Amino acid sequence: MVKFFIERLVGFVLTSLILVFTVFALGRLTGDPITASLGDRLSDSELKRRVSEAGYDRPLLVQFGDYLLNLTKGDFGVSFISGTEVAPRVLSFVPATLELGLTALVLAVLISIPLAVLASRRPGGFIDTLIRSGAVTLYALPVFFTAMLLRAIFSIWIPLLPTSGRVGIEHRVALLSNPELTGWYLVDSLLLGNFAMFASVLSHMALPALAIAILVAANLTRVIRSNLVYALQSEPLEFASALGLPRRALLWPHSAKMVAPQVLTSFGYSVASIVGGFVYAEVAFEWRGLGSLLTESVLNRDFEVLQAIVVLLVLIIVAANVIIDITIQLIDRRHLSRTGPNE
Amino acid sequence: MFQAFGSLFNAMPGSTELIPDLAESGEYVSPREFRVVVREGLRFSNGNTLDASDVKHSIDRMRIIDDANGPQILLQYLDEVDLVDNQTLILNVLNDYDQSLLHVLSSVATVIVDEEVFPVDRVLTPEEIISAGSFSGPYLIEAFESESFVSFVPNPSFQGIWGQPKNDGVIVRYYADDNNLALDAKTGQLDIAIAWRSLTPTAIEDAANSGNLRQVLSEGSVPAFLSFRLDTQPFGTSLDTANEDKARAVRQAFAHLVDRTAVSDTAYGGSLTPAFSVIPKGLTGHSQILKNLYGDGNGLPDSAKAAQTLQAAGITEKVKLRLLYPPDRYGPMSEVVLNQIKDQVERDGLFELELFTAEWSAFREIRRAETVEYDLFYSHWGPDFADSDNYLSPLFGPGGWLATGFNNDSVNSLLGEQLSAQDAEQRAALIEEIERILSTELPAIVIGMDGRSSLVKSGVKGVDEILDVTFKVRYGFISKN
């Protein structure tokens, strides 16, 4: 177990380094951030002076070494676009993304588990086919399309939910002017004891969370359903069923333990696409999280911010996969030699 | 910026005439010394006195911080600022009787901040600014989120010429996606939606047809240019076939074929008005010179004249041109505009115009590169203030922003003269002479003046007044039933 943990940790560090360097190098390939942002506003001599001062004329590996060293101190540099330190700016967008993400994940689980259980009752039956087809279709839909569709239905045709933003405009002053608040608007509204604000945050969150949840749930439903069918048809559980164990008990905890490793593995693979989903959903719904900041920094050529967000996302994705691996290991050591069903 | 911080000089909505605002007076006391007297009794919103020392501090601070993204370049013709007494300053300028100085003193580069709050060598964070609560404009900033949201409330200490706001406050919400802006305007969540090059005519029409919105177009003051690279264009100075007369003939023939009215009808929801002068309407030296010199004399194209111009220069073959533009910079309609122009110039077989695209930051670099593969570039010039010089010197002076390579001794000399001309008529005459030369040499062809397109909810008043050529959207003049 310790060996497994160390292997995963080393893999985490190496993978992160390679990904961060790749993004760093790709960013530098298009030129330094100062020239990209200010190239036509400064004279050639002034530009050269600023580039040299910032160290962008040094060899790439030297620049990367410095960047890594600064990263260890939590220093992500200064944005040439906004003139502010990158780390606080990027971190200030994290609560919005986490709030949306966690809500979306909870929704996804609440949607996918019941559907998967329902589908697994009669494999190949009408309901199973309907659910599986629906899941495949929804999984194939791009998030921005889902977002547009949801907004068209619930904000325009049936004006039930807001079109964009994190909270009603009437509440933003209260949320922005109190430095004690967390940036997690659901939490902040409860801290302020403002239930109208809480409802407003929930209503604003509904559509973007649903857009992401649909993507996640579509995949989860298929994976859970397949593994459930496999588990329920396995010898041990068939035997247990023959002995009269009720279906509820077969599902929980027996099938759950068998299914969990595969589901977690599948979830790990889809973390990267979930991150992509966030970017689209946040932009579509003007949800001011990391995804919208990422888009802005690309459009503004704000390399320092872009680099920092990518580093953060890389660490999140790689860490998520490592945690999933370890969790699987803890749930069931036999997972390492097991092969699940192919979808 | 202007909502929260005041200026020494300003203009009322609908006017370009600059009058003392937080200044009592301002005049040249010698060719290179401009004396400003700050009004007595002024205070910042936190109660601190606002006097000449704050003005000097504000200007010095801009230079000392020297942020690469800052507006301190507007201070390039301003030398030292000397404090005479609590109310009086002498601003030393680098050009005799610099006529752009008042505009500089009304620009973002010289807004007045509290020297007791704003350090001379550091930019404050938004949180620091809000908590310090020291504002000199018509509004205080109550809450702020970068690129997202600002809440303004009236500043009871404000004593400038714009007066106390006619509303109880303004909330400004910034949209990353203009479709969301249009949607929220349509569903009644916004009183005013101001779009800059981004709402398509369809989106505007759709929103305006929703029943409770009307479209307001601002006076255009952002020129849209087709600029030539004089070195690489056909018969350009760097080519083996270099020939100044032929190169000029190419540019002039092109100008004979551009139909600005047709472009304006379809572009940007009508906010790109046809322009026949580099100087917008309302500013010194504005004319219709291009209408008189090119096309049929009434603003429409004339292919016979274009053909004649080319023939007279000995150009008998179809002229091939490559045009580069940044589709991400000037909105979704820029492609429509340029395809229209392509159709116009190709219609009679005199030109072949190929369109190429580059993302904005790449476009900027390509346009200024020493060697380029393009002949023409499409860009808009965002002026720093509403003065004619700001449409001339930065663009057509040596090393101009349009990067055409244009460097004309007569124009350079006239640019300096008009900047120092104290007599308005004399200045207008000098500017007209500059335009005459530019219209003959045509390093760039202005096709339209871009303004702002707004959707205004019924019952909201004052928007028509404030969307003028100055581009200062003065929220204090807006009210609603």
PDB file of N, CA and C in Angstrom, chain A residues 30 35-42 46 49-50 79-83 89 93 151 155-156 162-166 169-170 172-173 176-177 185 204 283-286 288 296 298-301, chain B residues 66-70 72-73 125-126 142-149 151 171-181 183-184 186-187 189-190 328 359-362 364-365 367-368 401:
ATOM      1  N   THR A  30       4.490  31.642 -28.622  1.00  0.00           N
ATOM      2  CA  THR A  30       3.813  32.730 -29.332  1.00  0.00           C
ATOM      3  C   THR A  30       4.395  34.093 -28.956  1.00  0.00           C
ATOM      4  N   THR A  35       5.267  41.710 -25.056  1.00  0.00           N
ATOM      5  CA  THR A  35       5.136  42.075 -26.470  1.00  0.00           C
ATOM      6  C   THR A  35       3.724  41.782 -26.955  1.00  0.00           C
ATOM      7  N   ALA A  36       3.200  40.656 -26.540  1.00  0.00           N
ATOM      8  CA  ALA A  36       1.857  40.278 -26.968  1.00  0.00           C
ATOM      9  C   ALA A  36       0.826  41.284 -26.486  1.00  0.00           C
ATOM     10  N   SER A  37       1.000  41.785 -25.256  1.00  0.00           N
ATOM     11  CA  SER A  37      -0.011  42.685 -24.692  1.00  0.00           C
ATOM     12  C   SER A  37       0.224  44.132 -25.111  1.00  0.00           C
ATOM     13  N   LEU A  38       1.487  44.533 -25.153  1.00  0.00           N
ATOM     14  CA  LEU A  38       1.777  45.964 -25.285  1.00  0.00           C
ATOM     15  C   LEU A  38       2.637  46.296 -26.495  1.00  0.00           C
ATOM     16  N   GLY A  39       2.847  45.321 -27.336  1.00  0.00           N
ATOM     17  CA  GLY A  39       3.790  45.481 -28.449  1.00  0.00           C
ATOM     18  C   GLY A  39       3.621  46.735 -29.273  1.00  0.00           C
ATOM     19  N   ASP A  40       2.376  47.097 -29.559  1.00  0.00           N
ATOM     20  CA  ASP A  40       2.232  48.254 -30.445  1.00  0.00           C
ATOM     21  C   ASP A  40       2.045  49.552 -29.682  1.00  0.00           C
ATOM     22  N   ARG A  41       2.120  49.502 -28.364  1.00  0.00           N
ATOM     23  CA  ARG A  41       1.940  50.738 -27.587  1.00  0.00           C
ATOM     24  C   ARG A  41       3.259  51.324 -27.130  1.00  0.00           C
ATOM     25  N   LEU A  42       4.291  50.477 -27.148  1.00  0.00           N
ATOM     26  CA  LEU A  42       5.580  50.932 -26.642  1.00  0.00           C
ATOM     27  C   LEU A  42       6.572  51.058 -27.791  1.00  0.00           C
ATOM     28  N   GLU A  46      11.804  50.793 -25.524  1.00  0.00           N
ATOM     29  CA  GLU A  46      11.067  50.629 -24.267  1.00  0.00           C
ATOM     30  C   GLU A  46      10.604  49.183 -24.122  1.00  0.00           C
ATOM     31  N   ARG A  49      13.483  47.031 -23.211  1.00  0.00           N
ATOM     32  CA  ARG A  49      13.875  47.246 -21.809  1.00  0.00           C
ATOM     33  C   ARG A  49      12.955  46.468 -20.869  1.00  0.00           C
ATOM     34  N   ARG A  50      11.639  46.566 -21.132  1.00  0.00           N
ATOM     35  CA  ARG A  50      10.688  45.899 -20.241  1.00  0.00           C
ATOM     36  C   ARG A  50      10.802  44.376 -20.348  1.00  0.00           C
ATOM     37  N   SER A  79       0.191  40.118 -13.475  1.00  0.00           N
ATOM     38  CA  SER A  79      -0.445  40.201 -14.787  1.00  0.00           C
ATOM     39  C   SER A  79      -0.065  41.515 -15.464  1.00  0.00           C
ATOM     40  N   PHE A  80       0.363  41.448 -16.708  1.00  0.00           N
ATOM     41  CA  PHE A  80       0.712  42.676 -17.430  1.00  0.00           C
ATOM     42  C   PHE A  80      -0.512  43.408 -17.935  1.00  0.00           C
ATOM     43  N   ILE A  81      -1.637  42.704 -17.895  1.00  0.00           N
ATOM     44  CA  ILE A  81      -2.874  43.340 -18.352  1.00  0.00           C
ATOM     45  C   ILE A  81      -3.507  44.147 -17.214  1.00  0.00           C
ATOM     46  N   SER A  82      -3.641  43.517 -16.063  1.00  0.00           N
ATOM     47  CA  SER A  82      -4.314  44.213 -14.967  1.00  0.00           C
ATOM     48  C   SER A  82      -3.342  44.881 -14.002  1.00  0.00           C
ATOM     49  N   GLY A  83      -2.058  44.508 -14.088  1.00  0.00           N
ATOM     50  CA  GLY A  83      -1.074  45.087 -13.175  1.00  0.00           C
ATOM     51  C   GLY A  83      -1.170  44.546 -11.761  1.00  0.00           C
ATOM     52  N   ARG A  89      -5.715  37.029  -7.571  1.00  0.00           N
ATOM     53  CA  ARG A  89      -6.796  37.202  -8.556  1.00  0.00           C
ATOM     54  C   ARG A  89      -7.390  35.848  -8.944  1.00  0.00           C
ATOM     55  N   PHE A  93     -11.384  33.602  -7.880  1.00  0.00           N
ATOM     56  CA  PHE A  93     -12.391  33.010  -8.764  1.00  0.00           C
ATOM     57  C   PHE A  93     -12.692  31.556  -8.396  1.00  0.00           C
ATOM     58  N   ARG A 151     -31.354  27.402 -21.381  1.00  0.00           N
ATOM     59  CA  ARG A 151     -31.715  28.811 -21.207  1.00  0.00           C
ATOM     60  C   ARG A 151     -32.922  29.163 -22.064  1.00  0.00           C
ATOM     61  N   SER A 155     -35.491  30.174 -19.417  1.00  0.00           N
ATOM     62  CA  SER A 155     -35.340  31.617 -19.176  1.00  0.00           C
ATOM     63  C   SER A 155     -36.107  32.450 -20.172  1.00  0.00           C
ATOM     64  N   ILE A 156     -36.356  31.853 -21.354  1.00  0.00           N
ATOM     65  CA  ILE A 156     -37.010  32.657 -22.384  1.00  0.00           C
ATOM     66  C   ILE A 156     -38.440  32.164 -22.626  1.00  0.00           C
ATOM     67  N   PRO A 162     -33.187  32.853 -14.110  1.00  0.00           N
ATOM     68  CA  PRO A 162     -32.412  33.953 -14.697  1.00  0.00           C
ATOM     69  C   PRO A 162     -31.544  33.484 -15.862  1.00  0.00           C
ATOM     70  N   THR A 163     -31.173  34.432 -16.714  1.00  0.00           N
ATOM     71  CA  THR A 163     -30.386  34.084 -17.898  1.00  0.00           C
ATOM     72  C   THR A 163     -28.904  33.944 -17.589  1.00  0.00           C
ATOM     73  N   SER A 164     -28.403  34.727 -16.658  1.00  0.00           N
ATOM     74  CA  SER A 164     -26.957  34.719 -16.425  1.00  0.00           C
ATOM     75  C   SER A 164     -26.624  35.342 -15.074  1.00  0.00           C
ATOM     76  N   GLY A 165     -25.361  35.183 -14.697  1.00  0.00           N
ATOM     77  CA  GLY A 165     -24.891  35.764 -13.436  1.00  0.00           C
ATOM     78  C   GLY A 165     -24.938  34.769 -12.309  1.00  0.00           C
ATOM     79  N   ARG A 166     -24.345  35.162 -11.159  1.00  0.00           N
ATOM     80  CA  ARG A 166     -24.308  34.281  -9.988  1.00  0.00           C
ATOM     81  C   ARG A 166     -25.423  34.584  -9.001  1.00  0.00           C
ATOM     82  N   ILE A 169     -28.905  41.127  -9.228  1.00  0.00           N
ATOM     83  CA  ILE A 169     -28.098  42.350  -9.125  1.00  0.00           C
ATOM     84  C   ILE A 169     -28.367  43.105  -7.821  1.00  0.00           C
ATOM     85  N   GLU A 170     -29.568  42.922  -7.288  1.00  0.00           N
ATOM     86  CA  GLU A 170     -29.926  43.642  -6.068  1.00  0.00           C
ATOM     87  C   GLU A 170     -29.152  43.131  -4.857  1.00  0.00           C
ATOM     88  N   ARG A 172     -25.815  42.035  -5.103  1.00  0.00           N
ATOM     89  CA  ARG A 172     -24.366  41.998  -5.338  1.00  0.00           C
ATOM     90  C   ARG A 172     -23.595  42.980  -4.463  1.00  0.00           C
ATOM     91  N   VAL A 173     -24.196  44.122  -4.216  1.00  0.00           N
ATOM     92  CA  VAL A 173     -23.479  45.103  -3.387  1.00  0.00           C
ATOM     93  C   VAL A 173     -23.197  44.502  -2.015  1.00  0.00           C
ATOM     94  N   LEU A 176     -20.392  41.982  -2.290  1.00  0.00           N
ATOM     95  CA  LEU A 176     -19.073  42.495  -2.653  1.00  0.00           C
ATOM     96  C   LEU A 176     -18.488  43.408  -1.587  1.00  0.00           C
ATOM     97  N   SER A 177     -19.361  44.040  -0.809  1.00  0.00           N
ATOM     98  CA  SER A 177     -18.821  45.063   0.084  1.00  0.00           C
ATOM     99  C   SER A 177     -18.454  44.528   1.461  1.00  0.00           C
ATOM    100  N   TYR A 185     -21.289  32.005  -2.517  1.00  0.00           N
ATOM    101  CA  TYR A 185     -22.484  32.822  -2.335  1.00  0.00           C
ATOM    102  C   TYR A 185     -23.589  32.125  -1.541  1.00  0.00           C
ATOM    103  N   HIS A 204     -30.001  31.215  -9.818  1.00  0.00           N
ATOM    104  CA  HIS A 204     -28.974  31.531 -10.825  1.00  0.00           C
ATOM    105  C   HIS A 204     -28.085  30.334 -11.102  1.00  0.00           C
ATOM    106  N   VAL A 283     -18.862  30.536 -19.166  1.00  0.00           N
ATOM    107  CA  VAL A 283     -18.908  31.614 -20.159  1.00  0.00           C
ATOM    108  C   VAL A 283     -20.350  31.856 -20.606  1.00  0.00           C
ATOM    109  N   ALA A 284     -21.055  30.763 -20.862  1.00  0.00           N
ATOM    110  CA  ALA A 284     -22.433  30.891 -21.362  1.00  0.00           C
ATOM    111  C   ALA A 284     -23.328  31.611 -20.358  1.00  0.00           C
ATOM    112  N   PHE A 285     -23.116  31.348 -19.078  1.00  0.00           N
ATOM    113  CA  PHE A 285     -23.998  31.913 -18.059  1.00  0.00           C
ATOM    114  C   PHE A 285     -23.355  33.059 -17.281  1.00  0.00           C
ATOM    115  N   GLU A 286     -22.245  33.595 -17.794  1.00  0.00           N
ATOM    116  CA  GLU A 286     -21.562  34.718 -17.118  1.00  0.00           C
ATOM    117  C   GLU A 286     -21.323  34.380 -15.639  1.00  0.00           C
ATOM    118  N   ARG A 288     -18.859  33.936 -12.962  1.00  0.00           N
ATOM    119  CA  ARG A 288     -17.487  34.445 -12.855  1.00  0.00           C
ATOM    120  C   ARG A 288     -16.598  33.507 -12.056  1.00  0.00           C
ATOM    121  N   GLU A 296     -11.199  34.705 -20.658  1.00  0.00           N
ATOM    122  CA  GLU A 296     -10.769  36.112 -20.725  1.00  0.00           C
ATOM    123  C   GLU A 296      -9.270  36.222 -20.910  1.00  0.00           C
ATOM    124  N   VAL A 298      -7.226  34.129 -22.227  1.00  0.00           N
ATOM    125  CA  VAL A 298      -6.831  33.737 -23.576  1.00  0.00           C
ATOM    126  C   VAL A 298      -7.094  34.894 -24.537  1.00  0.00           C
ATOM    127  N   LEU A 299      -8.286  35.474 -24.449  1.00  0.00           N
ATOM    128  CA  LEU A 299      -8.649  36.564 -25.363  1.00  0.00           C
ATOM    129  C   LEU A 299      -7.778  37.795 -25.150  1.00  0.00           C
ATOM    130  N   ASN A 300      -7.404  38.053 -23.892  1.00  0.00           N
ATOM    131  CA  ASN A 300      -6.599  39.234 -23.572  1.00  0.00           C
ATOM    132  C   ASN A 300      -5.106  38.960 -23.645  1.00  0.00           C
ATOM    133  N   ARG A 301      -4.763  37.729 -23.968  1.00  0.00           N
ATOM    134  CA  ARG A 301      -3.343  37.326 -23.979  1.00  0.00           C
ATOM    135  C   ARG A 301      -2.687  37.618 -22.625  1.00  0.00           C
TER     136      ARG A 301
ATOM    137  N   ASP B  66       3.865  54.930 -14.045  1.00  0.00           N
ATOM    138  CA  ASP B  66       4.272  54.544 -15.413  1.00  0.00           C
ATOM    139  C   ASP B  66       3.830  53.122 -15.770  1.00  0.00           C
ATOM    140  N   ASP B  67       2.591  52.821 -15.444  1.00  0.00           N
ATOM    141  CA  ASP B  67       2.065  51.503 -15.789  1.00  0.00           C
ATOM    142  C   ASP B  67       1.981  51.394 -17.312  1.00  0.00           C
ATOM    143  N   ALA B  68       2.481  50.263 -17.838  1.00  0.00           N
ATOM    144  CA  ALA B  68       2.493  50.108 -19.298  1.00  0.00           C
ATOM    145  C   ALA B  68       1.095  50.165 -19.894  1.00  0.00           C
ATOM    146  N   ASN B  69       0.080  49.837 -19.101  1.00  0.00           N
ATOM    147  CA  ASN B  69      -1.296  49.893 -19.584  1.00  0.00           C
ATOM    148  C   ASN B  69      -1.959  51.226 -19.276  1.00  0.00           C
ATOM    149  N   GLY B  70      -1.227  52.110 -18.640  1.00  0.00           N
ATOM    150  CA  GLY B  70      -1.818  53.364 -18.180  1.00  0.00           C
ATOM    151  C   GLY B  70      -1.915  54.403 -19.274  1.00  0.00           C
ATOM    152  N   GLN B  72      -0.583  57.406 -19.283  1.00  0.00           N
ATOM    153  CA  GLN B  72       0.406  58.480 -19.116  1.00  0.00           C
ATOM    154  C   GLN B  72       0.994  58.948 -20.436  1.00  0.00           C
ATOM    155  N   ILE B  73       0.809  58.168 -21.506  1.00  0.00           N
ATOM    156  CA  ILE B  73       1.300  58.622 -22.812  1.00  0.00           C
ATOM    157  C   ILE B  73       0.615  59.927 -23.219  1.00  0.00           C
ATOM    158  N   THR B 125      -5.478  48.820  -4.758  1.00  0.00           N
ATOM    159  CA  THR B 125      -6.436  47.789  -5.178  1.00  0.00           C
ATOM    160  C   THR B 125      -7.847  48.396  -5.114  1.00  0.00           C
ATOM    161  N   PRO B 126      -8.788  47.799  -5.817  1.00  0.00           N
ATOM    162  CA  PRO B 126     -10.169  48.301  -5.739  1.00  0.00           C
ATOM    163  C   PRO B 126     -10.683  48.340  -4.295  1.00  0.00           C
ATOM    164  N   GLU B 142     -19.500  52.249  -4.672  1.00  0.00           N
ATOM    165  CA  GLU B 142     -20.011  51.531  -3.496  1.00  0.00           C
ATOM    166  C   GLU B 142     -19.502  50.094  -3.481  1.00  0.00           C
ATOM    167  N   ALA B 143     -19.455  49.476  -4.660  1.00  0.00           N
ATOM    168  CA  ALA B 143     -18.990  48.093  -4.761  1.00  0.00           C
ATOM    169  C   ALA B 143     -18.403  47.886  -6.145  1.00  0.00           C
ATOM    170  N   PHE B 144     -17.467  46.965  -6.228  1.00  0.00           N
ATOM    171  CA  PHE B 144     -16.750  46.780  -7.498  1.00  0.00           C
ATOM    172  C   PHE B 144     -16.282  45.344  -7.606  1.00  0.00           C
ATOM    173  N   GLU B 145     -16.469  44.788  -8.811  1.00  0.00           N
ATOM    174  CA  GLU B 145     -15.873  43.492  -9.100  1.00  0.00           C
ATOM    175  C   GLU B 145     -15.267  43.614 -10.486  1.00  0.00           C
ATOM    176  N   SER B 146     -13.998  43.328 -10.579  1.00  0.00           N
ATOM    177  CA  SER B 146     -13.276  43.581 -11.821  1.00  0.00           C
ATOM    178  C   SER B 146     -13.949  42.938 -13.019  1.00  0.00           C
ATOM    179  N   GLU B 147     -14.125  43.715 -14.067  1.00  0.00           N
ATOM    180  CA  GLU B 147     -14.722  43.274 -15.335  1.00  0.00           C
ATOM    181  C   GLU B 147     -16.079  42.617 -15.164  1.00  0.00           C
ATOM    182  N   SER B 148     -16.798  43.018 -14.130  1.00  0.00           N
ATOM    183  CA  SER B 148     -18.084  42.386 -13.896  1.00  0.00           C
ATOM    184  C   SER B 148     -19.151  43.371 -13.439  1.00  0.00           C
ATOM    185  N   PHE B 149     -18.824  44.194 -12.450  1.00  0.00           N
ATOM    186  CA  PHE B 149     -19.893  44.923 -11.758  1.00  0.00           C
ATOM    187  C   PHE B 149     -19.334  46.151 -11.049  1.00  0.00           C
ATOM    188  N   SER B 151     -21.035  49.468  -8.655  1.00  0.00           N
ATOM    189  CA  SER B 151     -22.204  50.164  -8.149  1.00  0.00           C
ATOM    190  C   SER B 151     -21.805  51.585  -7.762  1.00  0.00           C
ATOM    191  N   ILE B 171     -26.049  51.045 -11.355  1.00  0.00           N
ATOM    192  CA  ILE B 171     -25.339  49.761 -11.281  1.00  0.00           C
ATOM    193  C   ILE B 171     -24.925  49.397 -12.695  1.00  0.00           C
ATOM    194  N   VAL B 172     -23.668  49.159 -12.873  1.00  0.00           N
ATOM    195  CA  VAL B 172     -23.144  48.808 -14.190  1.00  0.00           C
ATOM    196  C   VAL B 172     -22.731  47.345 -14.175  1.00  0.00           C
ATOM    197  N   ARG B 173     -23.262  46.627 -15.110  1.00  0.00           N
ATOM    198  CA  ARG B 173     -22.909  45.212 -15.203  1.00  0.00           C
ATOM    199  C   ARG B 173     -22.222  44.994 -16.547  1.00  0.00           C
ATOM    200  N   TYR B 174     -21.055  44.342 -16.513  1.00  0.00           N
ATOM    201  CA  TYR B 174     -20.305  44.071 -17.735  1.00  0.00           C
ATOM    202  C   TYR B 174     -20.580  42.649 -18.197  1.00  0.00           C
ATOM    203  N   TYR B 175     -20.795  42.513 -19.480  1.00  0.00           N
ATOM    204  CA  TYR B 175     -21.091  41.199 -20.042  1.00  0.00           C
ATOM    205  C   TYR B 175     -19.931  40.734 -20.917  1.00  0.00           C
ATOM    206  N   ALA B 176     -19.515  39.478 -20.705  1.00  0.00           N
ATOM    207  CA  ALA B 176     -18.485  38.908 -21.567  1.00  0.00           C
ATOM    208  C   ALA B 176     -19.101  38.487 -22.904  1.00  0.00           C
ATOM    209  N   ASP B 177     -20.383  38.156 -22.862  1.00  0.00           N
ATOM    210  CA  ASP B 177     -21.057  37.669 -24.063  1.00  0.00           C
ATOM    211  C   ASP B 177     -22.194  38.641 -24.396  1.00  0.00           C
ATOM    212  N   ASP B 178     -22.127  39.219 -25.588  1.00  0.00           N
ATOM    213  CA  ASP B 178     -23.138  40.222 -25.927  1.00  0.00           C
ATOM    214  C   ASP B 178     -24.522  39.625 -26.127  1.00  0.00           C
ATOM    215  N   ASN B 179     -24.582  38.341 -26.378  1.00  0.00           N
ATOM    216  CA  ASN B 179     -25.901  37.708 -26.492  1.00  0.00           C
ATOM    217  C   ASN B 179     -26.625  37.760 -25.148  1.00  0.00           C
ATOM    218  N   ASN B 180     -25.862  37.580 -24.085  1.00  0.00           N
ATOM    219  CA  ASN B 180     -26.459  37.691 -22.742  1.00  0.00           C
ATOM    220  C   ASN B 180     -26.930  39.108 -22.485  1.00  0.00           C
ATOM    221  N   LEU B 181     -26.144  40.063 -22.977  1.00  0.00           N
ATOM    222  CA  LEU B 181     -26.527  41.478 -22.817  1.00  0.00           C
ATOM    223  C   LEU B 181     -27.862  41.731 -23.514  1.00  0.00           C
ATOM    224  N   LEU B 183     -30.087  39.589 -24.370  1.00  0.00           N
ATOM    225  CA  LEU B 183     -31.159  38.808 -23.738  1.00  0.00           C
ATOM    226  C   LEU B 183     -31.691  39.490 -22.489  1.00  0.00           C
ATOM    227  N   ASP B 184     -30.784  39.955 -21.670  1.00  0.00           N
ATOM    228  CA  ASP B 184     -31.205  40.617 -20.433  1.00  0.00           C
ATOM    229  C   ASP B 184     -31.918  41.932 -20.730  1.00  0.00           C
ATOM    230  N   LYS B 186     -33.684  42.470 -23.431  1.00  0.00           N
ATOM    231  CA  LYS B 186     -34.986  42.074 -23.981  1.00  0.00           C
ATOM    232  C   LYS B 186     -35.957  41.647 -22.883  1.00  0.00           C
ATOM    233  N   THR B 187     -35.414  40.981 -21.863  1.00  0.00           N
ATOM    234  CA  THR B 187     -36.293  40.487 -20.798  1.00  0.00           C
ATOM    235  C   THR B 187     -36.503  41.525 -19.704  1.00  0.00           C
ATOM    236  N   GLN B 189     -34.426  43.225 -17.804  1.00  0.00           N
ATOM    237  CA  GLN B 189     -33.591  43.278 -16.601  1.00  0.00           C
ATOM    238  C   GLN B 189     -32.634  44.472 -16.607  1.00  0.00           C
ATOM    239  N   LEU B 190     -32.530  45.132 -17.752  1.00  0.00           N
ATOM    240  CA  LEU B 190     -31.631  46.270 -17.851  1.00  0.00           C
ATOM    241  C   LEU B 190     -32.413  47.505 -18.273  1.00  0.00           C
ATOM    242  N   ASP B 328     -11.704  39.248 -34.420  1.00  0.00           N
ATOM    243  CA  ASP B 328     -12.068  39.198 -32.997  1.00  0.00           C
ATOM    244  C   ASP B 328     -12.099  40.583 -32.372  1.00  0.00           C
ATOM    245  N   GLU B 359      -5.757  37.040 -35.577  1.00  0.00           N
ATOM    246  CA  GLU B 359      -6.239  37.412 -34.251  1.00  0.00           C
ATOM    247  C   GLU B 359      -5.562  38.724 -33.837  1.00  0.00           C
ATOM    248  N   TRP B 360      -6.237  39.538 -33.045  1.00  0.00           N
ATOM    249  CA  TRP B 360      -5.843  40.919 -32.769  1.00  0.00           C
ATOM    250  C   TRP B 360      -4.379  41.091 -32.386  1.00  0.00           C
ATOM    251  N   SER B 361      -3.885  40.313 -31.435  1.00  0.00           N
ATOM    252  CA  SER B 361      -2.500  40.545 -31.005  1.00  0.00           C
ATOM    253  C   SER B 361      -1.526  40.210 -32.122  1.00  0.00           C
ATOM    254  N   ALA B 362      -1.840  39.196 -32.928  1.00  0.00           N
ATOM    255  CA  ALA B 362      -0.991  38.878 -34.073  1.00  0.00           C
ATOM    256  C   ALA B 362      -1.118  39.973 -35.133  1.00  0.00           C
ATOM    257  N   ARG B 364      -1.677  43.121 -34.697  1.00  0.00           N
ATOM    258  CA  ARG B 364      -0.899  44.310 -34.302  1.00  0.00           C
ATOM    259  C   ARG B 364       0.576  44.144 -34.653  1.00  0.00           C
ATOM    260  N   GLU B 365       1.080  42.952 -34.395  1.00  0.00           N
ATOM    261  CA  GLU B 365       2.500  42.704 -34.667  1.00  0.00           C
ATOM    262  C   GLU B 365       2.772  42.684 -36.170  1.00  0.00           C
ATOM    263  N   ARG B 367       1.132  44.110 -38.573  1.00  0.00           N
ATOM    264  CA  ARG B 367       0.969  45.409 -39.217  1.00  0.00           C
ATOM    265  C   ARG B 367       2.206  46.277 -39.060  1.00  0.00           C
ATOM    266  N   ARG B 368       2.889  46.124 -37.928  1.00  0.00           N
ATOM    267  CA  ARG B 368       4.057  46.974 -37.668  1.00  0.00           C
ATOM    268  C   ARG B 368       5.373  46.311 -38.057  1.00  0.00           C
ATOM    269  N   TRP B 401       0.282  55.282 -35.634  1.00  0.00           N
ATOM    270  CA  TRP B 401      -0.353  54.033 -35.187  1.00  0.00           C
ATOM    271  C   TRP B 401      -0.824  53.162 -36.356  1.00  0.00           C
TER     272      TRP B 401
END
